[in-house]
Coordinates of C-alpha atoms and ligand atoms in Angstrom, one line a residue:
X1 CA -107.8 -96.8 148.1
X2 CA -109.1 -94.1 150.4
X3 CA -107.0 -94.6 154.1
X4 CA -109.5 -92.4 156.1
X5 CA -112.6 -91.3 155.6
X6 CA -114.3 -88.2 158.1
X7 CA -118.2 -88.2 157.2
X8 CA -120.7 -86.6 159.0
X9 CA -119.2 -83.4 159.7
X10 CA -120.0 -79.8 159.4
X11 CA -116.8 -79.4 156.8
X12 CA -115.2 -75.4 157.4
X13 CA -113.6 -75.8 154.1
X14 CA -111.8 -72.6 154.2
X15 CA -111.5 -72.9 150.6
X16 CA -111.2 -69.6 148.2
X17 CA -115.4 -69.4 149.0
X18 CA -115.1 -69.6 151.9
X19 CA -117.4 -72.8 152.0
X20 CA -118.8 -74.7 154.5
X21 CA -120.5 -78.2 153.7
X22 CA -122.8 -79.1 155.9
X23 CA -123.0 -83.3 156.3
X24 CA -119.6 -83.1 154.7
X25 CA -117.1 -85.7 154.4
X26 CA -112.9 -85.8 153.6
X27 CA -111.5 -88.5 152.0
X28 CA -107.8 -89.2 153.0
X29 CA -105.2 -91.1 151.2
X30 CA -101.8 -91.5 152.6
X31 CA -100.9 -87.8 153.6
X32 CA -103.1 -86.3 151.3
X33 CA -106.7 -85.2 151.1
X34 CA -108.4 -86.9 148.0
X35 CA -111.7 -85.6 148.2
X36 CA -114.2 -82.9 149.7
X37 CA -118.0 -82.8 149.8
X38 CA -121.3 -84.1 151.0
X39 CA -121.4 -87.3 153.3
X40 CA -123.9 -89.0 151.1
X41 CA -121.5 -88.2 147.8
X42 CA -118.5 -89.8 148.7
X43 CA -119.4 -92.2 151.3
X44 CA -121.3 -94.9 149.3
X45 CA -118.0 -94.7 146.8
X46 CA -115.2 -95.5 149.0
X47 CA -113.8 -98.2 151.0
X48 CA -112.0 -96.7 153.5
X49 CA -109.6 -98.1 155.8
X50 CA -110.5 -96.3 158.7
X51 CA -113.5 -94.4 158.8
X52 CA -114.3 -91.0 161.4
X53 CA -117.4 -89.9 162.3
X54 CA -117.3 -86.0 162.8
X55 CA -121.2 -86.7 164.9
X56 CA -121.8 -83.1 163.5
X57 CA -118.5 -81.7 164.7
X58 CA -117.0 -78.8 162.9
X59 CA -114.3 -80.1 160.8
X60 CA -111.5 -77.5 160.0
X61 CA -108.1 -77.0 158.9
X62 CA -105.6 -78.1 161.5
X63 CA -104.7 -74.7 163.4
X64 CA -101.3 -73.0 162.5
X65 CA -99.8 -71.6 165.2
X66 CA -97.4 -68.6 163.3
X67 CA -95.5 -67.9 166.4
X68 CA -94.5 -69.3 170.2
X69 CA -92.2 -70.4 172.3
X70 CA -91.6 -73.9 173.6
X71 CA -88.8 -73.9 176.7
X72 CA -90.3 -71.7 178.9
X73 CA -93.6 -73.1 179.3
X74 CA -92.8 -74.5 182.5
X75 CA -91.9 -71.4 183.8
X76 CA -95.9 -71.3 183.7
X77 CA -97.4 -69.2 187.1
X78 CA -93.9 -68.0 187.9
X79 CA -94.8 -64.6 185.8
X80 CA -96.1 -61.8 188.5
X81 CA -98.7 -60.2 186.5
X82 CA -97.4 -56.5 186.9
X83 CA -94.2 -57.3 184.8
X84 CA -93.5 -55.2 181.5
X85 CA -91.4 -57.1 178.8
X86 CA -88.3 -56.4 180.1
X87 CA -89.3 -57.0 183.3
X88 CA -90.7 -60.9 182.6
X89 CA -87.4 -61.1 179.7
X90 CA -84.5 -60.8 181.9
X91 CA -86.5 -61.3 185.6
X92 CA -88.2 -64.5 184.5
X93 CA -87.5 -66.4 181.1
X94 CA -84.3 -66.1 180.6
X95 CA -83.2 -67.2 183.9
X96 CA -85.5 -69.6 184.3
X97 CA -84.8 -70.9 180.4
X98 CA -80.7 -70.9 180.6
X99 CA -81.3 -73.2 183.8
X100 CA -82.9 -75.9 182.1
X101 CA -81.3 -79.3 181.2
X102 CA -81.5 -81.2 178.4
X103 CA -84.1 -83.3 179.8
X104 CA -86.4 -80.3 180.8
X105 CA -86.2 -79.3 177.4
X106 CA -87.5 -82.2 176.2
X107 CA -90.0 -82.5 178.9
X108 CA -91.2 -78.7 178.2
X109 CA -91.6 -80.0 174.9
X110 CA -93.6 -82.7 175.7
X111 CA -95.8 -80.7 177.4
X112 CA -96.4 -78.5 174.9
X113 CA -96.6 -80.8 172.0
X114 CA -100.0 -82.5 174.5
X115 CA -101.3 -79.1 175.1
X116 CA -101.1 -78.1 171.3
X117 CA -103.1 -81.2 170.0
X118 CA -105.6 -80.7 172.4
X119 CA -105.9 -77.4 171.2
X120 CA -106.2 -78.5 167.7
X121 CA -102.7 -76.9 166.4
X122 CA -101.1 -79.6 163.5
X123 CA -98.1 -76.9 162.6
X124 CA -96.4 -74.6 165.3
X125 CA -93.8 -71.8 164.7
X126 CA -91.2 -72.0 167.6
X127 CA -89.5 -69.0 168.2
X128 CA -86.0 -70.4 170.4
X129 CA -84.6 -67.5 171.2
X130 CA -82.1 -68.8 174.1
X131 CA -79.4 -70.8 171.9
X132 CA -76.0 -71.7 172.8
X133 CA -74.9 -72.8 169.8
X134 CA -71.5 -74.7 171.5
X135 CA -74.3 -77.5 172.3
X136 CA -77.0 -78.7 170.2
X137 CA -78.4 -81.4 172.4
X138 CA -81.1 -79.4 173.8
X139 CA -82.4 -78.5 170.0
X140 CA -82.1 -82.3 169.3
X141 CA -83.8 -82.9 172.2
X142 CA -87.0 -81.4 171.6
X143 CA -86.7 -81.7 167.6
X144 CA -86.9 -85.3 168.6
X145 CA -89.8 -84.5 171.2
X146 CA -91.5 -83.1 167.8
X147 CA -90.6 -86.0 165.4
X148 CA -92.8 -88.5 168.1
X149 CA -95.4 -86.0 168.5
X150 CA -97.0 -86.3 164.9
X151 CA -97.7 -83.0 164.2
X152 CA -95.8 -80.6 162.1
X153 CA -93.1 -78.0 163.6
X154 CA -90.7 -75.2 162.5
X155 CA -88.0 -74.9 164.8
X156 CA -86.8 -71.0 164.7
X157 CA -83.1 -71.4 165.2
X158 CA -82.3 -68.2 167.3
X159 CA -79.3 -65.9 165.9
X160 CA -77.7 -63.5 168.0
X161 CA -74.8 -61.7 166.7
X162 CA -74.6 -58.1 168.3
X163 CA -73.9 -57.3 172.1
X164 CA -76.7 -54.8 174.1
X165 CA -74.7 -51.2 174.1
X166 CA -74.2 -49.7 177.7
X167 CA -77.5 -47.7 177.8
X168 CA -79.2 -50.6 176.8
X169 CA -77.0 -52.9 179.4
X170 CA -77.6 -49.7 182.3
X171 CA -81.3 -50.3 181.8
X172 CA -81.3 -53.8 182.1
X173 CA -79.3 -53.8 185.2
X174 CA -81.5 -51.2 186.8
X175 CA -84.4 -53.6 186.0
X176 CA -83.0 -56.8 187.2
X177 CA -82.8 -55.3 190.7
X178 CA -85.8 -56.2 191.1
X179 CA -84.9 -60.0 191.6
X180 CA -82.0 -59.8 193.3
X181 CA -82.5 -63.2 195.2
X182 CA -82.8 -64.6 191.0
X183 CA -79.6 -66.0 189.3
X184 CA -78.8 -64.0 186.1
X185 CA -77.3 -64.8 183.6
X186 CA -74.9 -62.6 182.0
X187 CA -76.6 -60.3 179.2
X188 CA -74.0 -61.5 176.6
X189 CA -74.5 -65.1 177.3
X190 CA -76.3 -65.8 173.5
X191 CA -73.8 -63.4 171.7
X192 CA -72.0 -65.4 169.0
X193 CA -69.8 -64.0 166.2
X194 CA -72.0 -63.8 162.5
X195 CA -70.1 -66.2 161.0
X196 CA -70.3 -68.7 163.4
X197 CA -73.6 -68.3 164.2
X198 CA -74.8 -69.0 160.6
X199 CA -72.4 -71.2 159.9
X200 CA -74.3 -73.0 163.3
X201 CA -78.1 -72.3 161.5
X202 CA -76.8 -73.8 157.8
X203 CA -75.7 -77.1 159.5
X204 CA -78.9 -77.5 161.7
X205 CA -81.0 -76.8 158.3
X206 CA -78.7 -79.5 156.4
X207 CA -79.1 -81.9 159.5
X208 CA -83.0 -81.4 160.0
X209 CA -84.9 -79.7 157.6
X210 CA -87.4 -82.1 156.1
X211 CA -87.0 -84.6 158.6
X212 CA -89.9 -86.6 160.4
X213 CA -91.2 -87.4 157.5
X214 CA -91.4 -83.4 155.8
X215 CA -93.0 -82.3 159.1
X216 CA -90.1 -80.7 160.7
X217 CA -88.7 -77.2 159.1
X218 CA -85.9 -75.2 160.5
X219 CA -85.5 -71.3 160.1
X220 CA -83.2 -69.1 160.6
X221 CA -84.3 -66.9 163.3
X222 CA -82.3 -63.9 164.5
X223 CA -83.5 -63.1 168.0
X224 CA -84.7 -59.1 167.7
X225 CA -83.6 -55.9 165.7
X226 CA -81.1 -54.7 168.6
X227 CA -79.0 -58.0 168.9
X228 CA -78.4 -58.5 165.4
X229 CA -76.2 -56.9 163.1
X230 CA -76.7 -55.8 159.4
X231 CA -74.7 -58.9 158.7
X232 CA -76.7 -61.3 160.4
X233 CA -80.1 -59.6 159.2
X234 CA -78.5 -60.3 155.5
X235 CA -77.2 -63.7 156.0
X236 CA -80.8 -65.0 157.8
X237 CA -82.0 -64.1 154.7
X238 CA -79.8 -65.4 152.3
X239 CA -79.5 -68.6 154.3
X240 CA -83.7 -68.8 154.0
X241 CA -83.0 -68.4 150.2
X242 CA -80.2 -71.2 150.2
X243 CA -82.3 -73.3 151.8
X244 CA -86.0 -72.8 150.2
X245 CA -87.3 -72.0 154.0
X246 CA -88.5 -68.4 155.4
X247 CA -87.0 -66.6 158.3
X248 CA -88.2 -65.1 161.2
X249 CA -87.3 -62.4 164.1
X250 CA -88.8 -60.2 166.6
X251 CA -90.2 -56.9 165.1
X252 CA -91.3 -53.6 167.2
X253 CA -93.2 -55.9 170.2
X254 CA -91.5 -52.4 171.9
X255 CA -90.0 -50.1 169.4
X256 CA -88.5 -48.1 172.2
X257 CA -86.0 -50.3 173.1
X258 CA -84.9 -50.7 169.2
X259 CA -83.5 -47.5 169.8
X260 CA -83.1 -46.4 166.4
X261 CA -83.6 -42.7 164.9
X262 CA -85.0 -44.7 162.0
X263 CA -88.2 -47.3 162.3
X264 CA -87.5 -51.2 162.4
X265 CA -89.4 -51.6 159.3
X266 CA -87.1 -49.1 157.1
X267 CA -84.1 -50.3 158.8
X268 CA -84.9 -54.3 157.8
X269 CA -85.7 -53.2 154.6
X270 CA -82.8 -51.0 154.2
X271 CA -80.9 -54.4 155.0
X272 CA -82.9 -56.6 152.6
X273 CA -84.3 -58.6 155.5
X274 CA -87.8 -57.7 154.4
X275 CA -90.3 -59.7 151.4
X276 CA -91.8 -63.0 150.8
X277 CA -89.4 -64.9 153.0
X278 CA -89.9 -62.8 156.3
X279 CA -92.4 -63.2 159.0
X280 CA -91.9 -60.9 161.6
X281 CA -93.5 -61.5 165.0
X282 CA -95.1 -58.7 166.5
X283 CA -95.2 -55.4 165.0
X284 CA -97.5 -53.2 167.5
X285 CA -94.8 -49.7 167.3
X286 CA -95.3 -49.5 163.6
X287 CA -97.0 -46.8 161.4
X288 CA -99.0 -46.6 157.9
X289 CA -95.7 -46.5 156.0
X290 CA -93.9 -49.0 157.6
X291 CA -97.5 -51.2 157.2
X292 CA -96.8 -50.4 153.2
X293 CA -93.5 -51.2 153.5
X294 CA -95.2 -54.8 154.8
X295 CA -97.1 -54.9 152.0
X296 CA -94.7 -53.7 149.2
X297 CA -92.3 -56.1 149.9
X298 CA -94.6 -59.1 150.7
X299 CA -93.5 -59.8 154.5
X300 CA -95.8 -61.2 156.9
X301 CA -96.9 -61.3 160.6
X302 CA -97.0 -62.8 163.5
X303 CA -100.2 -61.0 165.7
X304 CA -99.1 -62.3 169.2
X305 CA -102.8 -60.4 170.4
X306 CA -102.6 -62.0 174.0
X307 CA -99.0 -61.5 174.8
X308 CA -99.1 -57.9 174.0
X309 CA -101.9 -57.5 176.4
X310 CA -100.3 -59.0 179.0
X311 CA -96.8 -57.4 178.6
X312 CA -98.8 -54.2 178.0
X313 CA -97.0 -53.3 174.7
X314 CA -100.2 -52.3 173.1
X315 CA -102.5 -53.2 170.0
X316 CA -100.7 -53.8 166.7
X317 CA -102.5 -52.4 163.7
X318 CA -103.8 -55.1 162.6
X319 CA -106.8 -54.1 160.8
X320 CA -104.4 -51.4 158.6
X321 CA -102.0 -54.4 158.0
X322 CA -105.4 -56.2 156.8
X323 CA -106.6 -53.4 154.7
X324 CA -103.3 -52.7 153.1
X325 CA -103.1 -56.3 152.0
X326 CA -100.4 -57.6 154.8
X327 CA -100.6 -61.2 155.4
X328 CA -101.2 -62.0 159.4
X329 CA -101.5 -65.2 161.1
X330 CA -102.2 -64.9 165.0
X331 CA -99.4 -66.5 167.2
X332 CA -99.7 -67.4 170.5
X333 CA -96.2 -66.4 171.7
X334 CA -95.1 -67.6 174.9
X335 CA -97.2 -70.0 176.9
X336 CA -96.5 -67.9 180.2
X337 CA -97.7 -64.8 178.4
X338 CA -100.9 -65.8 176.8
X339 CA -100.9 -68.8 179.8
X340 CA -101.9 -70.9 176.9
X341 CA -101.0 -72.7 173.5
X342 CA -104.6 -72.4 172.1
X343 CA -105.1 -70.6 169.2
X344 CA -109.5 -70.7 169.3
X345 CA -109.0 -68.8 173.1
X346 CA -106.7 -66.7 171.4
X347 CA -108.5 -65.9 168.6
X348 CA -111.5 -65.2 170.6
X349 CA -110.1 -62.4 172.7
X350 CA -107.8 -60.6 169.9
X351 CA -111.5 -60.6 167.6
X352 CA -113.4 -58.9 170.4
X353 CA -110.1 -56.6 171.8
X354 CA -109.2 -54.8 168.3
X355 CA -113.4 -54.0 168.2
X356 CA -113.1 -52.5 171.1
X357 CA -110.2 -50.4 170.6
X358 CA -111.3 -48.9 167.3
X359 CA -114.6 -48.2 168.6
X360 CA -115.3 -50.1 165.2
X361 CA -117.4 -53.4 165.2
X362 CA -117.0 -54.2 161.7
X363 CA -113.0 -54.4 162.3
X364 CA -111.7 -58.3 162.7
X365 CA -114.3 -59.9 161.3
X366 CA -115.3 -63.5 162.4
X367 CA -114.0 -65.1 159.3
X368 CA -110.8 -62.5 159.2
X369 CA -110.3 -64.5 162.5
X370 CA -110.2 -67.5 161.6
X371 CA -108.2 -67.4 158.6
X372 CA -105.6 -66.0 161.1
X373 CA -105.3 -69.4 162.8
X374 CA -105.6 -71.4 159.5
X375 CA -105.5 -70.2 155.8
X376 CA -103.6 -66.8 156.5
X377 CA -101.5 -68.3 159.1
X378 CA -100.2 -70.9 156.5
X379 CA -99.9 -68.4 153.7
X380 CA -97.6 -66.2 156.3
X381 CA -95.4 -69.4 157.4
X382 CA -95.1 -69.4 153.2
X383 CA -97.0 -73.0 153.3
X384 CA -100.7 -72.1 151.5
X385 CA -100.2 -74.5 148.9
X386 CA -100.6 -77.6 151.5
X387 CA -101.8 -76.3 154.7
X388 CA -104.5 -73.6 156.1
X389 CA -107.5 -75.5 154.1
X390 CA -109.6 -78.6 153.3
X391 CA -109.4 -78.7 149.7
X392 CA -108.0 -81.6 147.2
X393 CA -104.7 -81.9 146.8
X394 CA -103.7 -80.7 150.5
X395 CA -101.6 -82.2 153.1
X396 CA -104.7 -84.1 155.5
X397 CA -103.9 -82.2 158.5
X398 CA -107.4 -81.9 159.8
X399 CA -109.1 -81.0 163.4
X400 CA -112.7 -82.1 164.8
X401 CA -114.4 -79.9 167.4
X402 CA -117.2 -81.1 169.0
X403 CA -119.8 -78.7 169.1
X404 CA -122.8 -80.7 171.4
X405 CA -122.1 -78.3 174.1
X406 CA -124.5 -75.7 175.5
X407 CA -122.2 -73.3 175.1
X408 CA -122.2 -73.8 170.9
X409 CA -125.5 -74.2 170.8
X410 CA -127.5 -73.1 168.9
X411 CA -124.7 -72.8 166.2
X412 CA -126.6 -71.6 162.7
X413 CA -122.9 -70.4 161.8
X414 CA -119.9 -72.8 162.9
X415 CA -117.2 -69.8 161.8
X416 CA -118.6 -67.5 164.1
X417 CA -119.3 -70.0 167.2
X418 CA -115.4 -71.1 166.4
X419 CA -114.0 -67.8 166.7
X420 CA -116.8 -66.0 169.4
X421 CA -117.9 -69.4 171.9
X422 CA -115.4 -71.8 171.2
X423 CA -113.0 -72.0 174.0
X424 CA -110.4 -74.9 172.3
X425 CA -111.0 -77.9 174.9
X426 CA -113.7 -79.0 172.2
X427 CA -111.4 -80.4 169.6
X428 CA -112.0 -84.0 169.7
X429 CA -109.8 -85.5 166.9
X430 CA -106.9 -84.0 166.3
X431 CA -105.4 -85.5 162.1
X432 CA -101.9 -84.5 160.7
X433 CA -100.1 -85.9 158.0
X434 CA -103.2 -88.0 157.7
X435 CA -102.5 -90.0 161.1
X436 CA -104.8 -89.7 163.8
X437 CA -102.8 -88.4 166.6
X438 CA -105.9 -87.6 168.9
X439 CA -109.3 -89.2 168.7
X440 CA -111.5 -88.9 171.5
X441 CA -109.5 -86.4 173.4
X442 CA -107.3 -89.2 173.7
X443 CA -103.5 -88.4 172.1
X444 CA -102.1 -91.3 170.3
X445 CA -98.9 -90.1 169.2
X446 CA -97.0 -90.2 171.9
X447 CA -96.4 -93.6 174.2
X448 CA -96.4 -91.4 177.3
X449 CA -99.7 -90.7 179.2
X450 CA -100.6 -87.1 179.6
X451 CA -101.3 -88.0 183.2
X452 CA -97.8 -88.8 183.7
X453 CA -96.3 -86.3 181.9
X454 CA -98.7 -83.6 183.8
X455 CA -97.1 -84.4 186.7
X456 CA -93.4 -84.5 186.0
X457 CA -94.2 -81.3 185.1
X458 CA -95.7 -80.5 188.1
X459 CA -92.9 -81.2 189.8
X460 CA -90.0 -80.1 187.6
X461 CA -90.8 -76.9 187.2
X462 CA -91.0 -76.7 191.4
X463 CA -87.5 -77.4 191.6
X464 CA -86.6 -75.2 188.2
X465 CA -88.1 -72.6 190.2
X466 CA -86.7 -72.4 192.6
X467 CA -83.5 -73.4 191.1
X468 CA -83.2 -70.1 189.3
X469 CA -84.4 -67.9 192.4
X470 CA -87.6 -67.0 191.7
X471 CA -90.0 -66.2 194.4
Ligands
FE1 FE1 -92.0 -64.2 170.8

C-alpha cells in the first residue's frame, strides 16, 4: 500500500536525464519512493494513506548540505564584517564555541535543525571542529537534538592530534590582540594524542552510526592539514574504511597558513588520505594538478562559495574541478559566515559569483547548480545510491517549494528559477525518511514551537556573548 502520495507537482526528478514531469506525482511507501511520473498515471491506481498536494510546487530532492557547522550559530551578528579567517577563528568562534554548555549545544542545534527544514535541507554535513574528547555529552546532546529533528545528519567527529608550531602560535597571538577584552582559550585546548583521539572517533561510530533509524552517520573528521599528523590523516582514513563511512577535513580554505613547501593536495595524497572516501571542504589555494590529483584518486568537495567571500579567501576553482571530472557539492559552512543554513540563497550567489569571476557566462551552469545542492552533493557525501534524486528505489527524502510568488513567476523553467529567483523561504513541505516533518511551513518533527525556541535563542546567545567578551 502506497503511505504518501505527492500529486500535482512540477516533479525536478534530477534523474540521469535530467527530467522534469510536469503534473507529476511520487508515490511513497514506508521510507522509500515507489513510484515517479504523471499525476493522472499513478493517482487513479493507489490508495494512499496520506495524500500531498504539491498545488504546482516544484518538487525536488531534499537539499544536501555537504558541509557546515552547527555550535556556533548562535554566535550569529557577533562576527564584525572586516574579520579574515584567522581573525573570526580565534577572535570569535572558538571563544564563543568552548563557552558553551551542554544545553546551548543542544539549543544551537535546535535552532539549526528549524532553520535547515525551512530551508529544505533533509541531510547536513556537520563539521565539529571544537571537541574535547574527555566529555561526550555535548555530542550526545545534539546527536539527540538530530535523532528528534527527522531529518538526516552526519556528525564530523573533529580529530586534532598535532600542536600549532611557534610561528604559527606568534601569529595567532599577534592576531588575538585585537580582542583583548575576549577570553581565549588556550591554542592547545583540542590537542589530543593520535591514539586517543581515534580510539575516541571508533567508539562514537560503534555507539552512533546508524542510529535514528539509519539517519544519523558519524565521520571521522580531522580538523585541518596543520593540526593533524601523518598518523591521524592515515588512521581517519582507515577508521572510514573500518567503518564503511567517508571522512572529512578542512582543505586549503587558506593555503598560506598550511605552511608547507609542498601543496595540501600532494601531501594528503602522499599520506593516503585522498580517494573515494575523502571529501575535503574547501579547496580555493589549489592548482590544475592538485585538481587532477582530485580527480585521479576520486575525492570530493565541499564548495563553501559564501564563506569564502566573506572570509575573503577567494574563489575555489570550481569550474576546473567540474571540468576535470571532481565531484562538488556546495556547503554552506558556518551559519555566521554565510549568515545562513540555506543552500537555494547559497546556490544563487556562488552561480552568478564564479560567472563573474571568469568573465565566462557559460561557467556554473543552472543545472550544474543545482546538482551541487542535491544529486552531486549526495554522490560527494558517498550516498548517490539513496539520496540526491527522485527516482524508484530511493530513500523518500523529498522538498516542495512553492512557486505562486511574483518573484517565480513566470517560471517556463523550475531549474533555473530554483537556482536564479528562489530565495529558500518558499519550501513549503519539507519529507525525509518519508515522514512529513514540515507541511505548511509548519515543522512537525519537533514538539517545541519555533516561536519559543527563537527566542531562547534570542536571549542565550545575549548572555554567551557577552560571556566570552565579545564586544
Ligand atoms: Fe568549515
Amino acid at each position: 500500500m502506497t503511505d504518501l502520495l505527492i500529486t500535482n507537482g512540477r516533479v525536478v526528478t534530477q534523474d540521469a536525464d535530467r527530467r522534469v514531469i510536469e503534473d507529476g506525482a511520487i508515490a511513497v511507501e514506508d521510507d522509500r519512493i515507489v513510484a515517479v511520473g504523471p499525476t493522472e498515471e499513478l493517482a487513479p491506481a493507489r490508495d494512499p494513506g496520506r495524500t500531498v498536494d504539491a498545488d504546482g510546487g516544484a518538487v525536488i530532492p531534499g537539499l544536501v548540505n555537504p558541509h557546515t557547522h552547527v555550535s556556533d550559530i548562535l554566535l550569529r551578528g557577533s562576527f564584525a564584517e572586516d574579520r579574515g579567517l584567522l581573525d573570526w577563528l580565534y577572535n570569535v568562534k572558538r571563544p564563543g564555541a568552548l563557552a558553551m554548555d551542554v544545553d546551548e549545544h543542544a539549543l544551537a542545534a535546535t535552532l539549526y535543525c528549524m532553520e535547515a527544514i525551512q530551508s529544505g535541507v533533509t541531510t547536513f554535513v556537520e563539521n565539529d571542529t571544537e571537541v574535547l574528547w574527555d566529555d561526550w555529552s555535548p555530542i550526545e546532546a545534539k546527536l539527540d537534538v538530530y535523532d528528534r529533528s527527522g531529518i538526516r545528519n552526519v556528525y564530523g567527529a573533529g580529530m586534532v592530534d598535532r600542536a600549532a608550531d611557534t610561528t604559527f602560535q606568534k601569529l595567532v597571538t599577534d592576531i588575538q590582540a585585537r580582542e583583548e577584552s575576549v577570553d581565549h582559550p588556550p591554542l592547545d585546548a583540542f590537542v589530543e594524542d593520535t591514539d586517543d583521539v581515534v580510539a575516541e572517533v571508533d567508539a562514537l561510530i560503534e555507539s552512533y552510526h546508524g542510529t535514528a533509524g539509519g539517519r544519523q552517520s558519524i565521520w571521522p573528521a580531522p580538523v585541518v592539514v596543520e593540526t593533524t599528523t601523518n598518523r591521524g590523516f592515515q588512521a581517519a582514513y582507515e577508521l572510514a574504511e573500518k567503518h564503511d563511512v567517508m571522512t572529512t577535513a578542512h582543505v586549503a580554505e587558506a593555503e598560506a597558513q598550511e605552511q608547507r613547501s609542498i601543496s595540501s593536495i600532494e601531501y594528503l595524497r602522499n599520506v593516503g588520505y585522498l580517494g573515494e572516501r575523502a571529501l575535503l571542504g574547501h579547496c580555493v589555494q589549489i592548482d590544475q594538478r592538485d585538481v587532477r590529483l582530485l580527480a585521479e584518486t576520486g575525492t570530493s568537495v565541499a564548495h563553501n562559495y559564501m564563506a569564502n567571500m566573506r572570509l575573503a579567501t577567494g574563489f575555489a576553482p570550481v569550474s576546473s574541478m567540474l571540468d576535470t571530472g571532481v565531484t562538488v557539492g556546495l556547503g554552506t559552512d558556518n551559519s555566521i559566515l554565510s549568515d545562513t543554513v540555506n543552500p537555494l540563497g547559497d546556490v544563487r550567489a556562488m552561480a552568478s559569483g564564479h560567472k563573474g569571476y571568469h568573465l565566462d557566462a557559460s561557467v556554473v551552469p543552472a543545472q550544474t547548480a543545482f546538482d551541487m545542492v542535491t544529486v552531486d552533493a549526495a554522490a560527494a557525501i558517498g550516498r548517490q545510491e539513496h539520496l540526491g534524486s527522485l527516482e524508484t528505489g530511493k530513500l523518500a527524502d523529498i522538498a516542495i517549494v512553492d512557486l505562486d510568488y511574483p518573484h517565480l513567476t513566470p517560471c517556463s523553467d523550475p531549474v533555473f528559477a530554483l537556482v536564479h529567483a528562489a530565495q529558500g523561504f518558499e519550501v513549503d513541505t519539507v519529507i525525509c525518511d518519508g515522514n512529513v516533518v514540515m507541511e505548511d511551513r509548519e515543522i512537525t518533527s519537533f514538539e517545541v514551537s519555533v516561536e519559543s525556541v527563537l527566542s531562547r535563542a534570542t536571549r542565550t546567545a545575549a548572555d554567551l556573548v557577552e560571556r566570552t567578551g565579545f564586544e
